[in-house]
Amino acid sequence: MNYIVKNTYLLTIENLSKDATGQASCGNKLFSVHGALPGELVRVKTFRKKLNTYQASLMNILRQSTVRVNPHCLHFNICSGCNLQHMPYGFQLNFKLNSLKNLIKEAALDFDRAISVIKEEQVGYRLKARLAMKWVTKKEKVVIGFRERGSGYITDSSTCSVLHERLQKIVFKLPALVEQTSVKNAAPQIEVVTDERIVAIILRHLKPLTSDDLTKLLAFCQEFEVDIYLQNGGPETVSKIGEVTQMYYEVAGCQLKFSPNSFIQVNRDINNRMVNIVLEEMNLNPEDCVIDFFCGLGNFSIPLAKHAKKVLGIEFDSDMVKLANENAANNKCRNATFIKSDLYKSEIGLDSICLSDYNKIILDPPRSGAAVLISQLNLEAASLLIYVSCNASTLMNDAKILICKYGYEISNVFLLDMFPQTIHFETIMVFKK
């Protein structure tokens, strides 16, 4: 029952796409509708054609799915930050699990065991966020939020249910603060992070701040007990104002310090579960030697070093390498060493490292995967390799290399719901020989 009414469309949603948008057809046209569920009869309005598909906004629902729930955020229909809030949480998990199973099937990987699904809190989990900010003359105020879905505009947000409660208490006070400064029309971005004790803010500004601006920022720090950092250029320009407190988090009995602009996992509970799964699957003994590629500040390396003979962490970012070495010292892990190397170069420069000395490996690459790296390595000595992925598509490509070139077999797979209310998730794939 799909037909056109006065430049809008009545569509019956047939299924969900890989990005969880409702899919429908009308004549020879294909439609993608955010927020629609299979079986629903909906009225939509198109706003963009991308390739052969019309992207459409949901106007109203004439026949509603029995599984639909009310979104818990009033900005859900506009904001691009979340895209699954209209689904029950169990439905979200099944969607992600089926997505992962389909990718494994499409890649023709030999794994038919059950995939373990790891979940924690559905909301209030996010410890770090980067938000857009802008002075809007028509509204005569600064707006803050994620981008609107399908546009470059900023969602004028007053709440965000996925942010940790400590961030929610601070974030929506920031527009009023920035409005009082001389850079209200030159502050395009703000980052917020909490270690669940304190909150740190990084204010991106395109014009110099005045002494009066700094006074107001410091007063805000004191009133709300937060730390503020300034950024007038790239990441290297981040600098604190006033006294700041060292941030840290605990995982697997280790205390790891970090900076407000460090990469950390945004979901602390899932990160704890993830590290513990890696420890269990590694099953380390005092003679095991481990390499941690893309080690960051030591999220896996430091806990692993508590059980292994030695751990070598390799990371491109100099600041993260420095933090990792400091974290090793602070946790009395003298058997953990961290070095800098660009693992995306065609010549990664690891000739000085004897890979045959290491019998267990962990990879935790960015979304682009690790194909360049694993294609160069000699992994004959590594009986176990654990791949932690934030992009299951690139994981599948890399898994093929590990299986075909090095003879690994997949022994276990875990899906970790690091980002509830979104389509994103983490995957742990365990390879053994």
Coordinates of C-alpha atoms in Angstrom, one line a residue:
M1 CA 0.0 0.0 0.0
N2 CA 2.4 2.6 -1.2
Y3 CA 1.2 5.7 -3.1
I4 CA 1.8 9.4 -3.5
V5 CA -0.4 12.0 -1.8
K6 CA 0.3 15.7 -2.5
N7 CA 4.1 15.4 -2.8
T8 CA 4.3 13.2 0.3
Y9 CA 4.4 9.4 0.3
L10 CA 2.4 6.7 2.1
L11 CA 4.7 3.8 2.6
T12 CA 4.6 0.4 4.2
I13 CA 8.0 -0.2 5.8
E14 CA 9.4 -3.6 4.5
N15 CA 12.6 -4.0 6.5
L16 CA 15.5 -2.3 8.2
S17 CA 18.8 -1.3 6.5
K18 CA 22.2 -1.8 7.9
D19 CA 22.0 1.6 9.5
A20 CA 18.6 0.7 11.1
T21 CA 16.5 3.0 8.8
G22 CA 13.2 1.7 7.6
Q23 CA 13.2 0.6 3.9
A24 CA 10.3 0.9 1.5
S25 CA 9.6 1.0 -2.2
C26 CA 7.0 2.9 -4.3
G27 CA 7.0 2.1 -8.0
N28 CA 10.6 2.2 -9.0
K29 CA 11.6 4.4 -6.1
L30 CA 13.4 3.2 -3.0
F31 CA 13.0 5.1 0.3
S32 CA 15.0 5.2 3.6
V33 CA 13.0 6.5 6.6
H34 CA 14.7 7.3 9.9
G35 CA 12.6 6.1 12.9
A36 CA 10.3 3.8 11.0
L37 CA 9.9 0.1 11.9
P38 CA 9.0 -2.9 9.7
G39 CA 5.3 -3.3 9.1
E40 CA 4.4 0.3 9.8
L41 CA 2.3 2.4 7.5
V42 CA 3.9 5.9 7.5
R43 CA 3.5 9.2 5.8
V44 CA 6.9 10.6 4.8
K45 CA 8.5 13.6 3.1
T46 CA 11.7 13.2 1.1
F47 CA 14.5 15.6 1.7
R48 CA 17.5 14.1 -0.3
K49 CA 18.3 11.6 -2.9
K50 CA 21.4 9.6 -2.3
L51 CA 22.5 7.3 -5.0
N52 CA 19.3 5.5 -5.9
T53 CA 17.5 5.9 -2.6
Y54 CA 15.3 8.8 -1.4
Q55 CA 16.0 9.8 2.2
A56 CA 12.8 10.8 3.9
S57 CA 11.6 12.2 7.2
L58 CA 8.8 10.6 9.2
M59 CA 5.7 12.8 9.2
N60 CA 3.3 10.5 11.0
I61 CA 2.5 6.9 11.6
L62 CA -0.9 5.5 10.5
R63 CA -0.2 1.9 11.5
Q64 CA 2.2 1.5 14.3
S65 CA 4.5 -1.5 15.0
T66 CA 3.7 -3.4 18.2
V67 CA 7.3 -3.2 19.3
R68 CA 7.6 0.6 19.0
V69 CA 8.4 2.4 22.2
N70 CA 8.5 6.2 23.0
P71 CA 12.0 7.7 22.7
H72 CA 13.2 8.9 26.1
C73 CA 14.9 12.0 24.6
L74 CA 12.7 14.8 23.3
H75 CA 15.3 15.6 20.6
F76 CA 15.4 12.1 19.1
N77 CA 13.5 12.9 15.9
I78 CA 16.0 15.7 15.1
C79 CA 19.3 14.9 16.7
S80 CA 21.8 12.5 14.9
G81 CA 23.4 11.4 18.2
C82 CA 21.1 8.4 18.6
N83 CA 19.1 6.4 16.1
L84 CA 17.5 3.4 18.0
Q85 CA 15.5 5.0 20.8
H86 CA 12.2 4.0 19.2
M87 CA 13.2 0.3 19.6
P88 CA 13.0 -1.7 22.9
Y89 CA 16.5 -2.4 24.1
G90 CA 16.2 -6.1 23.4
F91 CA 15.2 -5.3 19.9
Q92 CA 18.2 -3.1 19.6
L93 CA 20.5 -5.9 20.7
N94 CA 18.9 -8.4 18.3
F95 CA 19.4 -5.9 15.5
K96 CA 23.1 -5.6 16.3
L97 CA 23.6 -9.3 16.8
N98 CA 21.9 -10.1 13.4
S99 CA 24.1 -7.4 11.8
L100 CA 27.2 -9.1 13.1
K101 CA 26.0 -12.5 12.1
N102 CA 25.2 -11.3 8.6
L103 CA 28.7 -9.8 8.2
I104 CA 30.3 -13.0 9.3
K105 CA 28.2 -14.9 6.8
E106 CA 28.9 -12.5 4.0
A107 CA 32.6 -12.8 4.7
A108 CA 32.3 -16.6 4.5
L109 CA 34.1 -17.0 7.9
D110 CA 33.9 -20.4 9.5
F111 CA 32.2 -19.7 12.8
D112 CA 28.9 -21.2 13.9
R113 CA 29.0 -21.0 17.7
A114 CA 26.8 -18.6 19.7
I115 CA 28.0 -15.0 19.9
S116 CA 28.0 -13.7 23.5
V117 CA 26.2 -10.4 23.9
I118 CA 27.6 -8.1 26.6
K119 CA 25.3 -5.3 27.9
E120 CA 25.1 -2.8 30.8
E121 CA 23.2 0.5 31.3
Q122 CA 21.1 1.7 28.4
V123 CA 21.3 5.4 29.2
G124 CA 23.6 7.7 31.2
Y125 CA 26.7 5.7 30.1
R126 CA 28.6 8.2 28.0
L127 CA 31.7 9.6 29.8
K128 CA 33.0 11.8 26.9
A129 CA 31.4 13.8 24.1
R130 CA 32.3 16.4 21.5
L131 CA 29.5 18.8 20.9
A132 CA 29.0 21.5 18.3
M133 CA 28.2 25.0 19.5
K134 CA 27.1 28.2 17.7
W135 CA 25.7 31.6 18.3
V136 CA 22.4 31.8 16.5
T137 CA 21.4 35.4 15.8
K138 CA 17.8 34.7 15.1
K139 CA 17.4 32.9 18.4
E140 CA 19.8 35.4 20.2
K141 CA 21.5 32.6 22.0
V142 CA 24.3 30.0 21.8
V143 CA 23.0 26.5 20.9
I144 CA 24.8 23.3 21.8
G145 CA 24.3 19.7 20.7
F146 CA 25.0 17.1 18.1
R147 CA 24.3 17.9 14.5
E148 CA 20.7 17.6 13.3
R149 CA 20.0 14.5 11.2
G150 CA 20.3 15.1 7.5
S151 CA 21.6 18.7 7.9
G152 CA 24.6 20.7 9.1
Y153 CA 22.5 22.5 11.7
I154 CA 23.1 22.0 15.4
T155 CA 20.4 20.5 17.5
D156 CA 19.3 23.1 20.0
S157 CA 19.6 20.6 22.9
S158 CA 18.4 21.0 26.5
T159 CA 19.0 17.4 27.5
C160 CA 20.9 14.3 26.4
S161 CA 19.9 11.0 28.0
V162 CA 23.0 9.0 27.0
L163 CA 25.4 11.4 28.7
H164 CA 26.7 10.5 32.2
E165 CA 24.7 12.4 34.8
R166 CA 27.7 14.4 35.8
L167 CA 28.0 15.7 32.2
Q168 CA 24.3 16.4 31.9
K169 CA 24.5 18.7 34.9
I170 CA 27.2 20.8 33.3
V171 CA 26.8 20.6 29.5
F172 CA 23.6 22.6 29.3
K173 CA 25.0 25.4 31.5
L174 CA 27.7 26.0 29.0
P175 CA 25.8 28.1 26.4
A176 CA 24.9 30.7 29.0
L177 CA 28.6 30.9 30.0
V178 CA 29.8 31.3 26.4
E179 CA 27.1 33.9 25.8
Q180 CA 28.9 36.1 28.4
T181 CA 32.2 36.0 26.6
S182 CA 33.7 38.0 23.7
V183 CA 34.0 34.7 21.7
K184 CA 30.4 33.7 21.7
N185 CA 30.3 33.8 17.9
A186 CA 33.7 32.2 17.6
A187 CA 33.4 29.1 19.8
P188 CA 32.4 26.2 17.4
Q189 CA 33.0 23.2 19.6
I190 CA 33.2 22.0 23.2
E191 CA 34.4 18.6 24.5
V192 CA 33.4 17.3 27.9
V193 CA 34.7 14.3 29.8
T194 CA 34.3 12.9 33.3
D195 CA 36.1 10.2 35.2
E196 CA 33.0 10.0 37.4
R197 CA 34.7 12.2 40.0
I198 CA 35.4 15.4 38.2
V199 CA 34.3 17.0 34.9
A200 CA 36.7 18.6 32.4
I201 CA 35.7 20.9 29.5
I202 CA 37.8 21.8 26.4
L203 CA 36.6 25.0 24.9
R204 CA 37.5 25.5 21.2
H205 CA 37.8 29.2 20.3
L206 CA 38.8 30.9 17.1
K207 CA 39.5 34.3 18.6
P208 CA 41.7 35.2 21.6
L209 CA 40.0 35.4 24.9
T210 CA 40.1 38.6 26.9
S211 CA 41.1 38.8 30.6
D212 CA 37.4 39.3 31.4
D213 CA 36.6 36.1 29.6
L214 CA 39.1 34.2 31.6
T215 CA 37.8 35.6 34.8
K216 CA 34.3 34.4 33.9
L217 CA 35.6 31.0 33.0
L218 CA 37.5 30.6 36.2
A219 CA 34.4 31.7 38.2
F220 CA 32.4 29.0 36.4
C221 CA 35.2 26.5 37.4
Q222 CA 34.9 27.4 41.0
E223 CA 31.1 27.5 41.1
F224 CA 30.6 24.1 39.5
E225 CA 33.9 22.4 40.5
V226 CA 35.0 21.7 36.9
D227 CA 38.3 22.0 35.1
I228 CA 38.4 24.1 31.9
Y229 CA 40.9 23.8 29.1
L230 CA 41.3 26.1 26.1
Q231 CA 42.0 25.1 22.5
N232 CA 42.8 27.7 19.8
G233 CA 44.1 25.3 17.2
G234 CA 44.9 21.6 16.8
P235 CA 45.0 19.1 19.6
E236 CA 48.5 20.2 20.6
T237 CA 47.2 23.7 21.6
V238 CA 45.0 22.4 24.4
S239 CA 46.1 24.2 27.6
K240 CA 44.6 24.4 31.1
I241 CA 43.4 27.5 32.9
G242 CA 43.7 27.6 36.7
E243 CA 44.4 24.5 38.8
V244 CA 43.2 21.2 37.3
T245 CA 42.8 17.7 38.8
Q246 CA 44.4 14.6 37.3
M247 CA 41.8 12.3 35.8
Y248 CA 42.0 8.6 36.0
Y249 CA 39.8 5.5 35.8
E250 CA 40.1 2.0 37.2
V251 CA 40.0 -1.2 35.3
A252 CA 40.9 -4.8 36.3
G253 CA 42.6 -3.6 39.5
C254 CA 44.7 -1.0 37.7
Q255 CA 44.4 2.8 37.9
L256 CA 45.1 4.5 34.6
K257 CA 45.5 8.3 34.3
F258 CA 44.4 10.2 31.2
S259 CA 44.1 13.7 29.9
P260 CA 40.8 15.4 28.8
N261 CA 41.7 15.0 25.1
S262 CA 43.0 11.4 25.4
F263 CA 41.2 8.7 23.7
I264 CA 39.3 6.6 26.2
Q265 CA 36.4 4.2 25.9
V266 CA 33.3 6.2 26.6
N267 CA 31.4 3.4 28.4
R268 CA 33.2 2.5 31.6
D269 CA 31.1 -0.5 32.6
I270 CA 31.4 -2.1 29.1
N271 CA 35.1 -1.3 29.1
N272 CA 35.6 -3.2 32.3
R273 CA 33.7 -6.2 30.9
M274 CA 35.8 -5.9 27.7
V275 CA 39.1 -5.9 29.5
N276 CA 38.1 -8.8 31.7
I277 CA 37.0 -10.8 28.6
V278 CA 40.4 -10.2 27.0
L279 CA 42.2 -11.3 30.2
E280 CA 40.1 -14.5 30.4
E281 CA 40.6 -15.4 26.7
M282 CA 44.3 -14.6 26.9
N283 CA 44.6 -17.1 29.8
L284 CA 48.1 -15.9 30.6
N285 CA 50.8 -17.7 32.4
P286 CA 54.1 -16.2 33.7
E287 CA 56.0 -17.2 30.5
D288 CA 53.6 -15.5 28.1
C289 CA 54.8 -12.5 26.1
V290 CA 52.3 -10.2 24.6
I291 CA 52.3 -7.4 22.0
D292 CA 49.5 -4.8 22.2
F293 CA 49.1 -3.0 18.8
F294 CA 47.3 0.3 18.9
C295 CA 47.7 0.2 22.7
G296 CA 46.7 3.8 23.5
L297 CA 47.3 4.7 27.2
G298 CA 47.5 1.0 28.2
N299 CA 43.9 0.1 28.6
F300 CA 44.7 -3.6 27.9
S301 CA 48.5 -3.6 28.3
I302 CA 48.7 -2.7 31.9
P303 CA 46.1 -5.3 33.2
L304 CA 47.8 -7.9 30.9
A305 CA 51.2 -7.0 32.3
K306 CA 50.0 -8.1 35.8
H307 CA 49.9 -11.7 34.5
A308 CA 52.4 -12.0 31.7
K309 CA 56.2 -12.2 31.5
K310 CA 56.4 -9.1 29.4
V311 CA 54.1 -6.8 27.4
L312 CA 55.1 -4.5 24.5
G313 CA 52.6 -1.7 23.6
I314 CA 52.9 0.1 20.3
E315 CA 51.0 3.3 19.5
F316 CA 51.3 6.2 17.1
D317 CA 50.3 9.1 19.4
S318 CA 53.3 10.4 21.4
D319 CA 51.2 11.7 24.2
M320 CA 49.5 8.4 24.6
V321 CA 52.8 6.6 24.6
K322 CA 54.0 8.9 27.4
L323 CA 50.8 8.3 29.4
A324 CA 51.1 4.5 28.9
N325 CA 54.7 4.5 30.2
E326 CA 53.6 6.6 33.2
N327 CA 50.7 4.2 33.8
A328 CA 53.0 1.3 33.8
A329 CA 55.3 2.9 36.3
N330 CA 52.3 4.0 38.5
N331 CA 51.0 0.4 38.5
K332 CA 54.5 -1.1 39.2
C333 CA 54.5 -2.9 35.8
R334 CA 58.2 -3.0 35.1
N335 CA 57.6 -5.7 32.5
A336 CA 55.5 -3.3 30.3
T337 CA 57.2 -1.2 27.7
F338 CA 55.6 1.3 25.2
I339 CA 57.0 2.6 22.0
K340 CA 55.8 4.9 19.2
S341 CA 55.3 3.6 15.7
D342 CA 53.0 4.5 12.8
L343 CA 51.2 1.2 12.3
Y344 CA 49.5 2.5 9.1
K345 CA 52.8 3.0 7.1
S346 CA 53.6 0.5 4.4
E347 CA 57.0 0.2 6.2
I348 CA 56.1 0.2 9.9
G349 CA 59.7 0.1 11.1
L350 CA 59.5 -2.8 13.6
D351 CA 62.7 -4.5 12.5
S352 CA 64.3 -4.0 15.9
I353 CA 61.5 -6.1 17.5
C354 CA 61.8 -9.9 17.5
L355 CA 58.2 -10.8 16.9
S356 CA 59.0 -14.5 17.4
D357 CA 59.5 -13.6 21.1
Y358 CA 55.8 -12.9 21.5
N359 CA 53.3 -15.7 21.6
K360 CA 50.1 -13.7 22.1
I361 CA 48.9 -10.6 20.4
I362 CA 46.1 -8.1 20.8
L363 CA 44.9 -5.6 18.2
D364 CA 42.6 -2.7 18.9
P365 CA 42.8 -0.5 15.8
P366 CA 40.7 2.5 14.7
R367 CA 37.6 2.1 12.5
S368 CA 39.8 1.7 9.4
G369 CA 41.1 -1.6 10.6
A370 CA 44.6 -3.1 10.6
A371 CA 45.0 -4.7 7.1
V372 CA 48.2 -2.7 6.4
L373 CA 49.8 -3.9 9.6
I374 CA 48.8 -7.6 9.7
S375 CA 49.8 -8.0 6.0
Q376 CA 53.4 -7.1 7.0
L377 CA 53.8 -9.0 10.2
N378 CA 55.3 -12.4 10.7
L379 CA 52.8 -14.0 13.1
E380 CA 54.0 -17.6 13.0
A381 CA 55.0 -17.6 16.7
A382 CA 51.7 -16.2 17.9
S383 CA 49.4 -19.0 18.9
L384 CA 46.6 -16.6 20.0
L385 CA 45.5 -13.3 18.6
I386 CA 42.6 -11.2 20.0
Y387 CA 41.1 -8.5 17.7
V388 CA 39.0 -5.8 19.4
S389 CA 37.1 -3.9 16.7
C390 CA 34.8 -0.8 16.6
N391 CA 34.0 -1.5 13.0
A392 CA 32.8 -5.0 12.2
S393 CA 33.1 -4.5 8.5
T394 CA 36.9 -3.9 8.5
L395 CA 37.2 -6.7 11.1
M396 CA 35.8 -9.1 8.5
N397 CA 38.4 -8.1 5.9
D398 CA 41.2 -8.4 8.4
A399 CA 39.9 -11.8 9.7
K400 CA 40.2 -13.2 6.1
I401 CA 43.9 -12.2 6.1
L402 CA 44.5 -13.8 9.5
I403 CA 42.9 -17.0 8.5
C404 CA 44.2 -17.3 4.9
K405 CA 47.8 -16.0 5.5
Y406 CA 48.5 -17.3 9.0
G407 CA 46.2 -20.2 9.5
Y408 CA 44.2 -18.9 12.4
E409 CA 40.8 -20.2 13.3
I410 CA 38.0 -18.2 15.0
S411 CA 37.5 -19.7 18.5
N412 CA 35.1 -17.1 20.1
V413 CA 33.2 -13.9 19.2
F414 CA 31.7 -11.3 21.6
L415 CA 29.4 -8.4 20.8
L416 CA 29.7 -5.6 23.4
D417 CA 27.1 -2.9 23.4
M418 CA 29.5 0.0 24.0
F419 CA 27.0 2.5 22.5
P420 CA 23.4 1.8 23.4
Q421 CA 20.7 3.7 21.5
T422 CA 23.0 3.8 18.4
I423 CA 23.8 1.3 15.7
H424 CA 27.5 1.0 16.8
F425 CA 29.0 -1.7 18.9
E426 CA 32.4 -3.3 19.7
T427 CA 33.4 -6.8 18.7
I428 CA 36.0 -9.1 20.2
M429 CA 37.1 -11.9 17.9
V430 CA 39.5 -14.5 19.3
F431 CA 41.8 -16.3 16.8
K432 CA 43.8 -19.4 17.7
K433 CA 46.1 -21.8 15.9

